[in-house]
PDB file of C-alpha atoms in Angstrom:
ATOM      1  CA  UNK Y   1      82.739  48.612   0.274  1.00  0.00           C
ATOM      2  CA  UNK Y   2      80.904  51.472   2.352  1.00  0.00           C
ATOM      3  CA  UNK Y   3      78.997  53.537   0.962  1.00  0.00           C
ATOM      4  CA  UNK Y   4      78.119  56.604   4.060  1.00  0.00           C
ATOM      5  CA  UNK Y   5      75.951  53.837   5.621  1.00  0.00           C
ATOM      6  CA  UNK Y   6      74.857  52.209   2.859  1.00  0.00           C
ATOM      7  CA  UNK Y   7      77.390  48.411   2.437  1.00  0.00           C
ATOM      8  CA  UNK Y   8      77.858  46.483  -0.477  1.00  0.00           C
ATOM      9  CA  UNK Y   9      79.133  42.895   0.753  1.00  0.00           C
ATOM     10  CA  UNK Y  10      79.243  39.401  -0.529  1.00  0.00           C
ATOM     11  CA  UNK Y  11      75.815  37.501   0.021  1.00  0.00           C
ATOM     12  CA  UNK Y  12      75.451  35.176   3.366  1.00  0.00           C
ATOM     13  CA  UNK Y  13      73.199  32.148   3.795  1.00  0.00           C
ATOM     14  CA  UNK Y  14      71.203  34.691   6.112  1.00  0.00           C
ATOM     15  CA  UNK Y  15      70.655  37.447   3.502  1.00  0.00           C
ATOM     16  CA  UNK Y  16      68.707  34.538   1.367  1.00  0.00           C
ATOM     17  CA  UNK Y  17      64.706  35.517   2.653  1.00  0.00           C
ATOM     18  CA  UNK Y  18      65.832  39.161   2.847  1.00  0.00           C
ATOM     19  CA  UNK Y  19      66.860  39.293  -0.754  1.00  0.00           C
ATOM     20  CA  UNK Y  20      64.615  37.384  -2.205  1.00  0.00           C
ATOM     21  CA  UNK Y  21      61.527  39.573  -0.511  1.00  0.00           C
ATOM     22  CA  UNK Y  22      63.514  43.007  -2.336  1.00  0.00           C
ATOM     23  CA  UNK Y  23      63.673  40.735  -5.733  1.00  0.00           C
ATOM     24  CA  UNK Y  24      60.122  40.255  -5.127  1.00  0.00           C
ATOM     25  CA  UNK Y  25      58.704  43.542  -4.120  1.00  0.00           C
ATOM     26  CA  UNK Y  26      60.459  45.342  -6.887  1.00  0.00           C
ATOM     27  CA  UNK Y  27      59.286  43.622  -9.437  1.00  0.00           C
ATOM     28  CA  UNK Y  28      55.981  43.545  -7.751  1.00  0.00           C
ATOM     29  CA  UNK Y  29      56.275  47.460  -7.693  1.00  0.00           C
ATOM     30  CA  UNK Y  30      57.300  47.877 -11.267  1.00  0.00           C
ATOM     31  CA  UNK Y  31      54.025  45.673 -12.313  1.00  0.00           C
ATOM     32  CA  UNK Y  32      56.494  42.666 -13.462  1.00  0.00           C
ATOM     33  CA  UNK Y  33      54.833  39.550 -14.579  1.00  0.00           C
ATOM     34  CA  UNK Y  34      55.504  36.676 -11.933  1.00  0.00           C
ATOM     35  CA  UNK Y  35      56.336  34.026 -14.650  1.00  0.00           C
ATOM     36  CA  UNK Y  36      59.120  34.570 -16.993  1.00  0.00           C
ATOM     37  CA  UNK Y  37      61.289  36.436 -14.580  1.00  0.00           C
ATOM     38  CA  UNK Y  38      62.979  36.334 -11.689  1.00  0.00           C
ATOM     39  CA  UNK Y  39      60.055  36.561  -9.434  1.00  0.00           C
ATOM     40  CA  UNK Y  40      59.507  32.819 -10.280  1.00  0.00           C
ATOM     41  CA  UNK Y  41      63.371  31.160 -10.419  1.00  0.00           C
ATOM     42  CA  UNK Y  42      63.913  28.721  -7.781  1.00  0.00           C
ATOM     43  CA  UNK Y  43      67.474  30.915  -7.221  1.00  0.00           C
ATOM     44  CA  UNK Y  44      65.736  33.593  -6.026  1.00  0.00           C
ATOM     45  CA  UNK Y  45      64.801  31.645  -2.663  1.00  0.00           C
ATOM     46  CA  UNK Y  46      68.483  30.637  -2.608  1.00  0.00           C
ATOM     47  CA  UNK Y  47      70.551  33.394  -3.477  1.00  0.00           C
ATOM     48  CA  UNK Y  48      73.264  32.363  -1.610  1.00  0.00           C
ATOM     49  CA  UNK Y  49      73.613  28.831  -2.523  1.00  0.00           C
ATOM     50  CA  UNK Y  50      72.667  30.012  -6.400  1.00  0.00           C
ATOM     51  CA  UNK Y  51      76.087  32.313  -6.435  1.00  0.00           C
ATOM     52  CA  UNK Y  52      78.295  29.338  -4.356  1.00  0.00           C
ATOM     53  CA  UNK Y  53      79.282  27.813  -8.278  1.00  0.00           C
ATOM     54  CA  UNK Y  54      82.385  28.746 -10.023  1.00  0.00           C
ATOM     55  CA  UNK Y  55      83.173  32.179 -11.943  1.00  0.00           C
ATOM     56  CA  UNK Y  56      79.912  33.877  -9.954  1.00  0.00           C
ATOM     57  CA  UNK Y  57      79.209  36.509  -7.391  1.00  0.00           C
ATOM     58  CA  UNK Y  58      76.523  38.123  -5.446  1.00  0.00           C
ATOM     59  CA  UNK Y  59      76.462  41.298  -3.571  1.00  0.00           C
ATOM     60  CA  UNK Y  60      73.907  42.645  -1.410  1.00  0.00           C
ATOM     61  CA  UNK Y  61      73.735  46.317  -0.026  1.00  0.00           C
ATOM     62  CA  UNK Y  62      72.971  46.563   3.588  1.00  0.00           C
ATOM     63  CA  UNK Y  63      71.516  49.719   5.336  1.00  0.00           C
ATOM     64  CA  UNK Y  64      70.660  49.626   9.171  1.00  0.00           C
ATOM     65  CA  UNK Y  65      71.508  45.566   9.452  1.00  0.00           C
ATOM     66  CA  UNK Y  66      68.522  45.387   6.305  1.00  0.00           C
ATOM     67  CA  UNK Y  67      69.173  44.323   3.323  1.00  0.00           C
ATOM     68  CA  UNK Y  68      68.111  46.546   0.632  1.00  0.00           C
ATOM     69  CA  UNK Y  69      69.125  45.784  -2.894  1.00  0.00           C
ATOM     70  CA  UNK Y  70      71.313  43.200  -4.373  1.00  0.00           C
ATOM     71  CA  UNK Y  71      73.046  42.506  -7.903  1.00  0.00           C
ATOM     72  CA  UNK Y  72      75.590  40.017  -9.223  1.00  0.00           C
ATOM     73  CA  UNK Y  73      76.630  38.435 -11.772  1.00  0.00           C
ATOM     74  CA  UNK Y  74      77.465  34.252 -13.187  1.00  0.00           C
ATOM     75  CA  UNK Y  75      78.204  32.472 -16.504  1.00  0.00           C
ATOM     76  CA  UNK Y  76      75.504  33.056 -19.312  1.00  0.00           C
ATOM     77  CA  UNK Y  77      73.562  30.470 -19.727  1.00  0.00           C
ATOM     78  CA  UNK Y  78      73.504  27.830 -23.289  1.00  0.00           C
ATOM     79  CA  UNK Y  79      76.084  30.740 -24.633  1.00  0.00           C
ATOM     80  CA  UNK Y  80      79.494  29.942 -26.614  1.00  0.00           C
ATOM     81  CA  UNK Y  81      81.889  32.249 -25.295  1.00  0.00           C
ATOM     82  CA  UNK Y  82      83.135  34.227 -22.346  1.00  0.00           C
ATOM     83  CA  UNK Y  83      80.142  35.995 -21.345  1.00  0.00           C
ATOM     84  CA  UNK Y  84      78.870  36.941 -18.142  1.00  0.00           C
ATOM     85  CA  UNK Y  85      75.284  38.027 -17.307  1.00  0.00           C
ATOM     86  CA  UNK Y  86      74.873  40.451 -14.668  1.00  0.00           C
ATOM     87  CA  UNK Y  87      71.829  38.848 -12.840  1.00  0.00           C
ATOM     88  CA  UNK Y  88      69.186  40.021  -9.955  1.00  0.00           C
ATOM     89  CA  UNK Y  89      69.692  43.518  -9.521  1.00  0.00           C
ATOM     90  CA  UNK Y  90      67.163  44.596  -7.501  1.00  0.00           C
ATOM     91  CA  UNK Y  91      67.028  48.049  -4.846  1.00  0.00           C
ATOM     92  CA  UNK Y  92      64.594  48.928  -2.765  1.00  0.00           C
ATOM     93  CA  UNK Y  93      63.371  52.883  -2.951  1.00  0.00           C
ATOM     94  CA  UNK Y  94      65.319  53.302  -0.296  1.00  0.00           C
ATOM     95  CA  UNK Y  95      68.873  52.537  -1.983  1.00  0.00           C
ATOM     96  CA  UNK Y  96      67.586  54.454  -5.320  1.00  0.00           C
ATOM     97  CA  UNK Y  97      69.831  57.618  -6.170  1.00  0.00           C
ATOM     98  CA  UNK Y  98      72.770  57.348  -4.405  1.00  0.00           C
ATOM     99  CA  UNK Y  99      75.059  56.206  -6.897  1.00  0.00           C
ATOM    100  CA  UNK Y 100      74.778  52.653  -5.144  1.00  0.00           C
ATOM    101  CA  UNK Y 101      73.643  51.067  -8.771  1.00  0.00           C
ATOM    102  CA  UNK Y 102      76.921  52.495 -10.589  1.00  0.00           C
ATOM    103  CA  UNK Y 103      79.062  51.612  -7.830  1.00  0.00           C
ATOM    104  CA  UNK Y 104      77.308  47.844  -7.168  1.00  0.00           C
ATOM    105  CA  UNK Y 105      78.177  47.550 -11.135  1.00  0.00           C
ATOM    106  CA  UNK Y 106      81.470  48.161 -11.019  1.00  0.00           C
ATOM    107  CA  UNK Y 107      82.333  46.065  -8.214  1.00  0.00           C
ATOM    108  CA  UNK Y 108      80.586  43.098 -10.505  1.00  0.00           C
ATOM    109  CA  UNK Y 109      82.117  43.730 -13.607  1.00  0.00           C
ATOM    110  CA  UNK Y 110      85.780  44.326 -11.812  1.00  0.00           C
ATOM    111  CA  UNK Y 111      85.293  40.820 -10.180  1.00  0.00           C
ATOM    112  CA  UNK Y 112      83.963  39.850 -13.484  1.00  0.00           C
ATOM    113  CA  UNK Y 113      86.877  40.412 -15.396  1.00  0.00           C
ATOM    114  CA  UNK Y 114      89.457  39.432 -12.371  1.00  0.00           C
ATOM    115  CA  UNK Y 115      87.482  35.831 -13.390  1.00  0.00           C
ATOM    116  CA  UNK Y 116      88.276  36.455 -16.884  1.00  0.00           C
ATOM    117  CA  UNK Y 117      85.453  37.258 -18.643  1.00  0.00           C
ATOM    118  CA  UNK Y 118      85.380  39.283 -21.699  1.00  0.00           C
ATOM    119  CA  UNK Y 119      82.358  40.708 -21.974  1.00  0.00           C
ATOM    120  CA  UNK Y 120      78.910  41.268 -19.770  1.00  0.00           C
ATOM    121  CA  UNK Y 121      75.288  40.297 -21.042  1.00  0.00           C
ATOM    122  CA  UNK Y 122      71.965  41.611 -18.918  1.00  0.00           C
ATOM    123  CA  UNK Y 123      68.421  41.303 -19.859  1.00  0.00           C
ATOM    124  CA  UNK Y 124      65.597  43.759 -18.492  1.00  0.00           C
ATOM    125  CA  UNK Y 125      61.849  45.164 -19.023  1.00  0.00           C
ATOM    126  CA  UNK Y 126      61.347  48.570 -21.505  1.00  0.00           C
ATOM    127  CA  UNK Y 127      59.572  49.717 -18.708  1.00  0.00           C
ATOM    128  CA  UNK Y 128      62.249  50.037 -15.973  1.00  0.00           C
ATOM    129  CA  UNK Y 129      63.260  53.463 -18.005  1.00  0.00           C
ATOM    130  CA  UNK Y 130      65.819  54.382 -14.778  1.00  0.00           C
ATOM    131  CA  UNK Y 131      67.286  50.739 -14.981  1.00  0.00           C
ATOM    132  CA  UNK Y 132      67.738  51.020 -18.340  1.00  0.00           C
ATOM    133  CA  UNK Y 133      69.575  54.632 -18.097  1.00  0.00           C
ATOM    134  CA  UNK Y 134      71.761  53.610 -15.307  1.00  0.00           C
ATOM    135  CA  UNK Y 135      72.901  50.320 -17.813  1.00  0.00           C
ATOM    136  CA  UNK Y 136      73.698  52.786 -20.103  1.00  0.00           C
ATOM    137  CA  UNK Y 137      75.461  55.319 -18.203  1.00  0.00           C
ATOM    138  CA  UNK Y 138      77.650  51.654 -17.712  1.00  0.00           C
ATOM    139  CA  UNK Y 139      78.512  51.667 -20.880  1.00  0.00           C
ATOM    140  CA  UNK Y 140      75.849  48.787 -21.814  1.00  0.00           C
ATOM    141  CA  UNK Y 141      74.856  48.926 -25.356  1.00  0.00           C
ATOM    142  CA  UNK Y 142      71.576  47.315 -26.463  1.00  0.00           C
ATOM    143  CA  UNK Y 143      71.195  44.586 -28.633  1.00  0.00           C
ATOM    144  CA  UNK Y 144      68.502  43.376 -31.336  1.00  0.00           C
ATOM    145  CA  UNK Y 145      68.030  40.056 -29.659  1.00  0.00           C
ATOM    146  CA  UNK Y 146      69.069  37.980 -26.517  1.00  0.00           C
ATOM    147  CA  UNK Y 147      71.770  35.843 -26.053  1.00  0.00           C
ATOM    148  CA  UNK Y 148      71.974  32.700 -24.389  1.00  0.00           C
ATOM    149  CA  UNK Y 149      68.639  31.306 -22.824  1.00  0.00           C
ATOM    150  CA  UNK Y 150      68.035  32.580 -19.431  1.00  0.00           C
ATOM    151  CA  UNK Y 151      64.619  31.487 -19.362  1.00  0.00           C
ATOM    152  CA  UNK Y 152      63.401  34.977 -19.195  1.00  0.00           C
ATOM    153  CA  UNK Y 153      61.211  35.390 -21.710  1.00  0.00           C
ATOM    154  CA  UNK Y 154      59.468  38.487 -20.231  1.00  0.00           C
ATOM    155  CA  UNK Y 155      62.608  40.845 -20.546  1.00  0.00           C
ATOM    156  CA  UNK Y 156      62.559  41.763 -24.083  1.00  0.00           C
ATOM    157  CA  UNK Y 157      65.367  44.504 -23.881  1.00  0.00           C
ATOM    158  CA  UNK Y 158      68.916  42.676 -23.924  1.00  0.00           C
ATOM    159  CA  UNK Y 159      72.007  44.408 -23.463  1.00  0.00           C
ATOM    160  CA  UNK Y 160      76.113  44.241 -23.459  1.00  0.00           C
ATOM    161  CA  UNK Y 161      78.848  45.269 -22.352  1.00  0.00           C
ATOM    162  CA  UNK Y 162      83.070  45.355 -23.326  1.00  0.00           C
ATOM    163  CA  UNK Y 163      84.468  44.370 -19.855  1.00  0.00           C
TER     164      UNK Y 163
END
């Protein structure tokens, strides 16, 4: 998918340091802590391999042959039930207000359901106020606790979504 010059593509074993310095630097940026979030999962240095299992994706966005955001999305961890979790979605300033975040959504959850599932979980921070908007604008609804155990016990604002 092309975006003017702005493409969202599936992940490739040489996207793995490029990603994982944009997971990094945004949440660096945003004044994340390091533990409890992504900053610290042993996926993050392996995005790639992390998304190679059944029922999962991973997309990065690529401007100028640089990688500059990423999102995607793989079974819900310790959770009952069809339920995805949309996972890792980072940008850069760069890719910020261009629409990229709607459309890098609705290439996940399209894929999402193509694999069958039901319905779409994400966690995040109550700080990332524009995350949050653009999960709503999605058609994410928040919920009063998490679900599953992602091992993020940082994000304390949980959300879902009808697929």
């Amino acid at each position: 998918m092309i975006t003017s010059d702005f493409i969202i593509r599936e992940i490739k074993p040489k996207d793995n340091a490029q990603i994982a310095q944009v997971i990094r630097d945004v949440l660096i940026e945003f004044g994340a802590p390091k533990t409890g979030t992504a900053y610290e999962d042993k996926a993050t240095d392996e995005m790639f391999e992390a998304y190679q299992k059944e029922k999962s994706s991973y997309f990065v966005i690529e401007h100028e042959d640089k990688v500059i955001g990423g999102g995607g999305f793989a079974s819900l961890d310790n959770f009952e039930g069809n339920v995805c979790e949309l996972q890792k979605m980072y940008f850069l300033p760069t890719a910020r207000g261009k629409g990229l975040g709607s459309k890098l959504i609705s290439h996940c959850l399209t894929k999402a359901k193509e694999l069958g599932f039901e319905q779409c979980y994400l966690e995040t921070m109550p700080y990332m106020e524009a995350a949050r908007a653009l999960y709503r604008k999605n058609g994410f609804v928040s919920l009063e606790k998490p679900l599953g155990d992602t091992g993020h016990y940082s994000c304390s604002v949980w959300m879902l979504k009808e697929l």
